[in-house]
Short mmCIF file of C-alpha atoms and ligand atoms in Angstrom, two decimals:
data_model
loop_
_atom_site.label_atom_id
_atom_site.label_comp_id
_atom_site.label_asym_id
_atom_site.label_seq_id
_atom_site.Cartn_x
_atom_site.Cartn_y
_atom_site.Cartn_z
CA MET P 1 121.85 84.14 89.96
CA LYS P 2 124.11 86.94 91.18
CA PRO P 3 124.86 87.04 94.92
CA ARG P 4 123.31 90.41 95.15
CA VAL P 5 119.99 89.25 93.82
CA LEU P 6 119.99 86.51 96.59
CA ASP P 7 120.87 89.17 99.37
CA ILE P 8 117.92 91.42 98.24
CA LEU P 9 115.52 88.35 97.89
CA LYS P 10 116.51 87.27 101.38
CA THR P 11 116.00 90.71 102.90
CA LEU P 12 112.56 91.18 101.00
CA MET P 13 111.31 87.78 102.25
CA GLU P 14 112.36 88.58 105.98
CA PHE P 15 109.60 91.44 105.91
CA ASP P 16 106.34 89.96 106.87
CA THR P 17 104.23 91.64 104.34
CA VAL P 18 101.09 89.61 104.63
CA SER P 19 98.45 91.85 103.20
CA SER P 20 96.76 92.57 106.64
CA GLU P 21 100.30 93.99 107.79
CA SER P 22 102.17 97.15 107.04
CA ASN P 23 104.63 97.02 104.10
CA MET P 24 106.27 100.22 105.07
CA ALA P 25 109.50 98.57 106.17
CA LEU P 26 109.99 96.81 103.00
CA ILE P 27 109.24 100.04 100.84
CA GLU P 28 111.64 101.98 102.92
CA TYR P 29 114.33 99.21 102.53
CA VAL P 30 113.86 99.47 98.63
CA ARG P 31 113.80 103.21 98.62
CA ASP P 32 117.03 103.46 100.31
CA LEU P 33 118.74 100.61 98.35
CA LEU P 34 117.74 102.42 95.09
CA LEU P 35 118.81 105.94 96.52
CA SER P 36 122.31 104.51 97.42
CA HIS P 37 122.53 104.09 93.45
CA GLY P 38 121.13 107.61 92.92
CA ILE P 39 117.46 106.44 91.98
CA GLU P 40 114.85 108.53 93.46
CA SER P 41 111.61 106.96 94.40
CA LEU P 42 107.89 108.09 94.53
CA ILE P 43 105.99 106.67 97.47
CA VAL P 44 102.24 106.66 97.19
CA LYS P 45 100.72 105.86 100.77
CA ASP P 46 97.39 104.48 101.35
CA GLU P 47 94.90 106.62 103.56
CA SER P 48 96.12 104.88 106.69
CA GLY P 49 99.80 105.89 106.03
CA LYS P 50 100.84 102.22 106.93
CA LYS P 51 101.01 100.80 103.34
CA ALA P 52 102.60 102.14 100.37
CA ASN P 53 103.26 101.72 96.67
CA LEU P 54 106.73 102.62 95.19
CA PHE P 55 107.64 104.04 91.68
CA ALA P 56 111.05 104.35 90.59
CA GLY P 57 112.92 104.79 87.38
CA THR P 58 116.26 105.59 85.74
CA GLY P 59 116.94 106.87 82.40
CA PRO P 60 115.70 109.69 80.11
CA LYS P 61 112.51 111.00 81.66
CA ASP P 62 111.13 112.12 78.21
CA GLN P 63 111.20 108.73 76.65
CA PRO P 64 108.52 105.89 77.13
CA GLY P 65 110.13 103.11 79.07
CA VAL P 66 109.87 99.55 80.14
CA LEU P 67 107.89 99.28 83.49
CA LEU P 68 108.59 96.17 85.67
CA SER P 69 105.73 95.68 88.22
CA GLY P 70 105.26 93.41 91.25
CA HIS P 71 103.15 93.33 94.30
CA THR P 72 104.97 93.34 97.75
CA ASP P 73 102.11 91.78 99.80
CA VAL P 74 101.91 88.09 100.33
CA VAL P 75 99.21 85.62 101.43
CA PRO P 76 99.27 84.44 105.33
CA ALA P 77 101.25 81.53 106.31
CA ALA P 78 99.50 81.00 109.56
CA GLY P 79 97.54 77.76 109.82
CA GLN P 80 99.52 76.19 107.04
CA ALA P 81 102.00 73.14 107.74
CA TRP P 82 105.29 74.90 107.09
CA THR P 83 108.43 72.91 107.51
CA VAL P 84 110.93 75.86 106.95
CA PRO P 85 110.53 79.31 108.42
CA ALA P 86 107.90 81.04 106.44
CA PHE P 87 109.38 84.50 106.68
CA ALA P 88 113.04 83.77 105.77
CA ALA P 89 114.69 82.55 102.70
CA THR P 90 115.89 78.94 103.05
CA VAL P 91 118.17 77.69 100.08
CA LYS P 92 118.39 73.99 99.65
CA ASP P 93 118.05 71.52 96.70
CA GLY P 94 118.32 74.11 94.02
CA ARG P 95 115.36 75.88 95.44
CA ILE P 96 114.71 79.06 97.64
CA TYR P 97 111.92 78.27 100.22
CA GLY P 98 109.71 80.81 101.97
CA ARG P 99 106.63 82.93 101.59
CA GLY P 100 106.71 85.29 98.75
CA SER P 101 109.59 83.41 97.05
CA CYS P 102 107.69 82.80 93.91
CA ASP P 103 104.65 85.13 94.40
CA MET P 104 106.42 87.47 93.92
CA LYS P 105 109.44 88.60 95.83
CA GLY P 106 111.80 86.69 93.52
CA PHE P 107 110.68 88.62 90.48
CA ILE P 108 110.88 91.88 92.65
CA ALA P 109 114.45 91.23 93.68
CA LEU P 110 115.45 90.64 89.92
CA ALA P 111 113.82 93.96 88.97
CA ILE P 112 115.43 95.95 91.66
CA ASP P 113 118.89 94.41 90.78
CA ALA P 114 118.23 95.20 87.16
CA LEU P 115 117.35 98.73 88.00
CA LEU P 116 120.61 99.13 90.29
CA ASP P 117 122.40 97.81 87.06
CA ALA P 118 120.84 100.39 84.77
CA ALA P 119 121.70 103.19 87.09
CA GLY P 120 125.49 102.55 86.02
CA HIS P 121 124.60 102.89 82.26
CA ARG P 122 123.38 105.43 79.90
CA LEU P 123 120.02 104.34 78.73
CA ASN P 124 118.24 105.64 75.60
CA ARG P 125 114.77 104.49 77.17
CA PRO P 126 114.09 104.35 80.93
CA LEU P 127 113.65 101.18 82.99
CA GLN P 128 111.12 101.66 85.82
CA LEU P 129 109.79 99.74 88.67
CA ALA P 130 106.30 99.88 90.22
CA LEU P 131 105.79 98.07 93.64
CA SER P 132 102.20 97.70 95.07
CA HIS P 133 100.46 96.70 98.28
CA ASP P 134 97.25 94.79 98.82
CA GLU P 135 97.22 92.91 95.42
CA GLU P 136 96.18 89.68 97.22
CA ILE P 137 92.96 91.10 98.43
CA GLY P 138 91.64 92.31 95.08
CA CYS P 139 94.46 94.33 93.30
CA VAL P 140 93.47 97.28 95.90
CA GLY P 141 96.55 99.25 96.49
CA VAL P 142 97.92 99.55 92.89
CA ARG P 143 94.80 101.86 92.02
CA ARG P 144 96.26 104.90 93.99
CA LEU P 145 99.62 104.48 92.13
CA LEU P 146 97.94 104.25 88.76
CA ASP P 147 96.01 107.50 89.58
CA VAL P 148 99.39 109.10 89.87
CA LEU P 149 101.00 107.28 86.97
CA HIS P 150 97.91 108.14 84.63
CA LEU P 151 98.78 111.86 84.91
CA ALA P 152 102.44 111.48 83.85
CA PRO P 153 103.16 113.25 80.71
CA VAL P 154 105.05 110.08 79.27
CA ARG P 155 103.80 106.61 80.05
CA PRO P 156 105.60 103.33 79.43
CA PHE P 157 105.72 101.68 76.23
CA LEU P 158 105.29 98.14 77.77
CA CYS P 159 104.63 96.91 81.20
CA VAL P 160 105.92 93.59 82.48
CA ILE P 161 103.86 92.08 85.43
CA GLY P 162 106.33 89.41 87.14
CA GLU P 163 103.69 87.21 88.34
CA PRO P 164 105.10 83.47 88.44
CA THR P 165 104.38 82.09 84.80
CA ASN P 166 107.53 79.77 84.62
CA MET P 167 109.04 82.79 82.24
CA GLN P 168 106.21 82.22 79.82
CA PHE P 169 104.31 84.99 78.26
CA VAL P 170 100.91 85.29 79.62
CA LEU P 171 98.79 87.66 77.60
CA GLY P 172 95.25 87.27 79.05
CA HIS P 173 93.23 86.54 82.03
CA LYS P 174 89.41 87.00 83.01
CA GLY P 175 88.36 89.93 85.10
CA LYS P 176 86.35 89.70 88.13
CA GLY P 177 83.70 91.33 90.01
CA SER P 178 82.73 90.18 93.57
CA TYR P 179 79.31 91.48 95.10
CA ARG P 180 77.22 91.31 98.28
CA THR P 181 73.34 90.89 98.06
CA TYR P 182 71.10 91.93 100.76
CA CYS P 183 67.80 90.06 100.31
CA ARG P 184 65.09 91.72 102.85
CA GLY P 185 61.80 90.28 104.01
CA LEU P 186 59.36 90.81 106.93
CA GLU P 187 59.92 88.89 110.25
CA ALA P 188 56.87 86.85 111.44
CA HIS P 189 55.93 83.93 113.30
CA SER P 190 56.49 80.80 110.98
CA SER P 191 52.95 79.62 111.49
CA LEU P 192 51.98 82.67 109.66
CA ALA P 193 54.68 82.24 106.93
CA PRO P 194 52.56 82.55 103.77
CA ARG P 195 51.57 86.05 104.95
CA SER P 196 55.19 87.18 105.40
CA VAL P 197 58.14 87.87 102.99
CA ASN P 198 60.78 84.95 103.86
CA ALA P 199 64.21 86.76 103.05
CA ILE P 200 65.89 83.36 102.27
CA HIS P 201 63.19 82.51 99.80
CA VAL P 202 63.77 85.88 98.20
CA ALA P 203 67.43 84.94 98.13
CA CYS P 204 66.56 81.62 96.60
CA ASP P 205 64.85 83.40 93.69
CA PHE P 206 67.84 85.57 93.20
CA ILE P 207 70.16 82.67 92.98
CA ALA P 208 67.98 81.03 90.51
CA ALA P 209 68.21 84.31 88.56
CA LEU P 210 72.30 84.18 88.88
CA ARG P 211 72.06 80.48 87.56
CA GLU P 212 69.96 81.43 84.61
CA SER P 213 72.43 84.14 83.79
CA GLN P 214 75.14 81.50 84.00
CA ARG P 215 73.22 79.43 81.31
CA GLN P 216 72.86 82.58 78.98
CA LEU P 217 76.59 83.46 79.42
CA GLN P 218 77.66 79.83 78.70
CA HIS P 219 75.36 79.75 75.46
CA HIS P 220 75.18 83.04 74.32
CA GLY P 221 78.17 85.07 75.76
CA ALA P 222 81.75 85.47 74.63
CA GLN P 223 83.77 82.46 74.14
CA ASP P 224 87.49 82.03 74.41
CA THR P 225 88.87 78.44 74.09
CA ASP P 226 92.28 79.34 75.53
CA TYR P 227 90.53 79.19 78.75
CA ASP P 228 89.79 76.00 80.68
CA VAL P 229 86.25 77.31 81.22
CA PRO P 230 85.89 79.10 77.79
CA TYR P 231 83.01 81.53 78.91
CA SER P 232 82.50 83.91 81.78
CA THR P 233 81.41 82.33 85.19
CA VAL P 234 79.02 83.09 87.92
CA HIS P 235 79.19 81.53 91.27
CA VAL P 236 77.56 81.97 94.69
CA GLY P 237 80.22 81.49 97.37
CA GLN P 238 78.49 82.44 100.47
CA ILE P 239 75.09 82.73 102.19
CA VAL P 240 74.04 83.82 105.46
CA GLY P 241 70.48 83.95 106.61
CA GLY P 242 67.74 83.20 109.30
CA LYS P 243 67.83 83.23 113.20
CA ALA P 244 65.68 80.41 114.22
CA LEU P 245 63.32 77.75 112.45
CA ASN P 246 60.15 79.26 113.98
CA ILE P 247 61.01 82.77 112.87
CA VAL P 248 60.41 83.86 109.26
CA PRO P 249 63.78 85.59 108.41
CA ASN P 250 63.79 89.27 107.40
CA LEU P 251 67.45 89.22 106.12
CA CYS P 252 69.61 86.90 104.05
CA THR P 253 72.97 88.00 102.41
CA LEU P 254 74.70 86.23 99.74
CA ASP P 255 78.04 86.73 98.24
CA PHE P 256 78.61 86.06 94.24
CA GLU P 257 81.28 86.57 91.69
CA VAL P 258 81.56 87.03 88.10
CA ARG P 259 84.77 86.02 86.36
CA ASN P 260 84.36 87.57 82.87
CA LEU P 261 86.08 87.22 79.54
CA PRO P 262 87.20 90.77 78.63
CA ALA P 263 84.41 90.73 75.87
CA ASP P 264 81.63 90.39 78.39
CA ASP P 265 80.86 93.84 80.08
CA LEU P 266 80.46 93.58 83.85
CA ASP P 267 78.43 96.58 84.16
CA ALA P 268 75.91 95.35 81.50
CA PHE P 269 75.78 91.90 83.58
CA LEU P 270 75.03 93.96 86.79
CA GLU P 271 72.41 96.01 85.35
CA GLN P 272 70.67 92.70 84.02
CA MET P 273 70.83 91.26 87.48
CA ARG P 274 69.34 94.59 88.93
CA GLU P 275 66.41 94.11 86.60
CA ARG P 276 65.90 90.55 87.59
CA ALA P 277 65.94 91.49 91.02
CA GLU P 278 63.37 94.07 90.65
CA VAL P 279 61.04 91.45 89.24
CA ILE P 280 61.35 89.39 92.19
CA VAL P 281 61.05 92.15 94.58
CA ARG P 282 57.73 93.42 92.80
CA GLU P 283 56.20 89.92 93.38
CA ALA P 284 57.34 89.88 97.04
CA ARG P 285 56.05 93.53 97.69
CA LYS P 286 52.41 92.05 97.20
CA LEU P 287 52.84 90.87 100.67
CA SER P 288 55.13 93.65 102.25
CA SER P 289 56.66 96.89 101.10
CA VAL P 290 59.79 95.99 103.08
CA ALA P 291 60.82 93.25 100.58
CA ALA P 292 64.06 94.47 98.75
CA ILE P 293 67.12 93.07 97.08
CA GLU P 294 70.17 95.48 97.28
CA ILE P 295 73.49 94.46 95.51
CA GLU P 296 76.78 96.09 96.80
CA THR P 297 79.80 95.88 94.74
CA LEU P 298 82.80 94.57 96.83
CA ASN P 299 85.59 94.50 94.13
CA ILE P 300 86.15 94.65 90.56
CA TYR P 301 89.36 94.11 88.60
CA PRO P 302 89.50 94.12 84.82
CA GLY P 303 90.49 91.22 82.62
CA LEU P 304 93.66 91.42 80.52
CA ASP P 305 93.83 90.64 76.75
CA THR P 306 96.97 91.56 74.90
CA HIS P 307 97.27 90.68 71.32
CA PRO P 308 100.30 88.16 70.63
CA SER P 309 101.11 90.54 67.55
CA VAL P 310 101.63 93.67 69.21
CA GLU P 311 104.98 95.45 68.99
CA ALA P 312 105.56 95.33 72.79
CA VAL P 313 105.27 91.34 72.70
CA ARG P 314 107.61 91.04 69.65
CA PHE P 315 109.95 93.20 71.37
CA LEU P 316 110.04 91.32 74.54
CA LYS P 317 110.31 87.95 72.82
CA GLN P 318 113.83 88.76 71.79
CA PHE P 319 114.94 88.37 75.39
CA ALA P 320 112.96 85.17 76.16
CA ALA P 321 114.42 81.69 76.04
CA PRO P 322 113.85 79.89 72.61
CA GLY P 323 110.26 78.28 72.78
CA THR P 324 108.82 80.65 74.97
CA GLY P 325 105.00 80.51 74.55
CA THR P 326 102.02 82.54 75.06
CA SER P 327 98.91 81.69 77.04
CA LYS P 328 96.11 82.77 79.05
CA VAL P 329 95.71 82.04 82.83
CA SER P 330 92.77 81.60 85.13
CA PHE P 331 94.25 83.78 87.84
CA GLY P 332 93.79 87.60 87.93
CA THR P 333 96.53 89.97 88.07
CA GLU P 334 97.11 93.85 88.17
CA GLY P 335 97.86 93.64 84.42
CA GLY P 336 94.30 94.36 83.61
CA LEU P 337 94.36 97.56 85.74
CA PHE P 338 97.58 98.88 84.18
CA LYS P 339 96.12 98.29 80.86
CA GLN P 340 92.87 99.98 81.65
CA ARG P 341 94.41 103.05 83.40
CA LEU P 342 97.75 103.71 81.50
CA ASP P 343 96.59 102.07 78.00
CA VAL P 344 99.79 100.44 77.82
CA PRO P 345 100.39 96.88 76.40
CA VAL P 346 100.94 94.33 79.34
CA VAL P 347 102.75 91.05 79.36
CA VAL P 348 102.60 88.75 82.48
CA CYS P 349 105.97 87.12 82.82
CA GLY P 350 107.99 86.11 85.89
CA PRO P 351 109.90 83.22 87.43
CA GLY P 352 108.49 80.59 89.36
CA SER P 353 105.16 78.65 89.03
CA ILE P 354 101.77 79.63 90.36
CA GLU P 355 101.61 76.05 91.41
CA GLN P 356 103.73 76.78 94.32
CA ALA P 357 102.03 79.94 95.30
CA HIS P 358 99.95 80.38 98.25
CA LYS P 359 100.97 77.07 99.57
CA PRO P 360 102.95 76.06 102.78
CA ASP P 361 106.69 75.57 101.79
CA GLU P 362 106.22 77.77 98.94
CA PHE P 363 109.66 77.96 96.69
CA ILE P 364 111.22 78.98 93.49
CA GLU P 365 113.53 76.95 91.63
CA ILE P 366 116.98 78.75 91.41
CA SER P 367 117.09 77.87 87.59
CA GLN P 368 113.93 79.97 87.28
CA MET P 369 115.61 82.88 89.02
CA ASP P 370 118.48 82.39 86.53
CA ALA P 371 116.04 82.56 83.64
CA GLY P 372 114.39 85.62 85.14
CA GLU P 373 117.92 87.29 85.27
CA ARG P 374 118.99 86.43 81.80
CA PHE P 375 115.46 87.84 80.59
CA LEU P 376 116.13 91.23 82.47
CA GLN P 377 119.70 91.44 81.66
CA GLY P 378 118.63 91.17 77.84
CA LEU P 379 116.15 93.67 78.18
CA LEU P 380 118.39 96.06 79.94
CA GLY P 381 120.94 95.63 77.19
CA SER P 382 118.44 96.70 74.71
CA LEU P 383 117.67 99.89 76.58
CA THR P 384 121.42 100.85 77.04
CA ALA P 385 122.57 103.59 74.58
ZN1 ZN K 401 101.04 87.24 93.05
#
């Protein structure tokens, strides 16, 4: 790994860019560093002005380029048992420790370094960088950037999302929809329970419907044996309801998620759940007109399913280490959104392992940084005129 890469990585890791915090200081650092090599950045802020995405590129603007993409936010370190400082890079035993080292400031440091190198060359196709905020809380930030890139006259011909994959090519992941459901009933003295509508009971009926939908997806939905669980999954993760045992509750909220194979349509699933909710509510309204089930969408990101034979994958394979495999993973990335909004082939490939992400004493092997550097140097070579 070049000393400059380590310098950049150290600086990136010293910014506390936990998703709840501002990432502006990091973005300004990257903007200034790129500008010192003559590369201009486009900064796309969120509505608060405290967070931003960055887009930059070097090379001919009228040609489709290679877009390297990463998220700048990290998960919190508070409450975890760290033995090294979380927001600093500690180099020891052939590893770099610290929050974000593998997820995914290591890749960002390599991508920035590649861009700085690229600025010194004549390119026949551009090399581009996209940095986002708020990925860890549901791929929230990158959407505004994609709104802008979507309108650009020339789109990239491929996009590399540098999430930690041990430099393997990940071509697919499931999408995810998360939803909050408000089940409403009629409050009453519990001795009169059968004459009222118990919101928790309504919620139980709705959960039964969700579980039935899981059975249907398992047996009649799309199947993809590349995944550990080869079908779309439905799960209730949280339920809150009731005030006291002697009160018939009038509200119960439950949060559920669907992790869908790209072939299973989330909108169709939700429509089906609304129909089932209607049946439950129709029954409950025989007792009270206040009975209701309202489903609110909290977040959706699409799945990714890049075909291994597409030109972009074959092109990238030239720069990968021999024996680099393709696979699908259970975790989500921004890749599905890049594919959906820009209609560009997406490959998820970056240094480090997801096994080390989100944990105390997160680290990246220096050998992985070296592998990432070789990959990006090879890629850059192919873009050089
Ligand atoms: Zn990540």
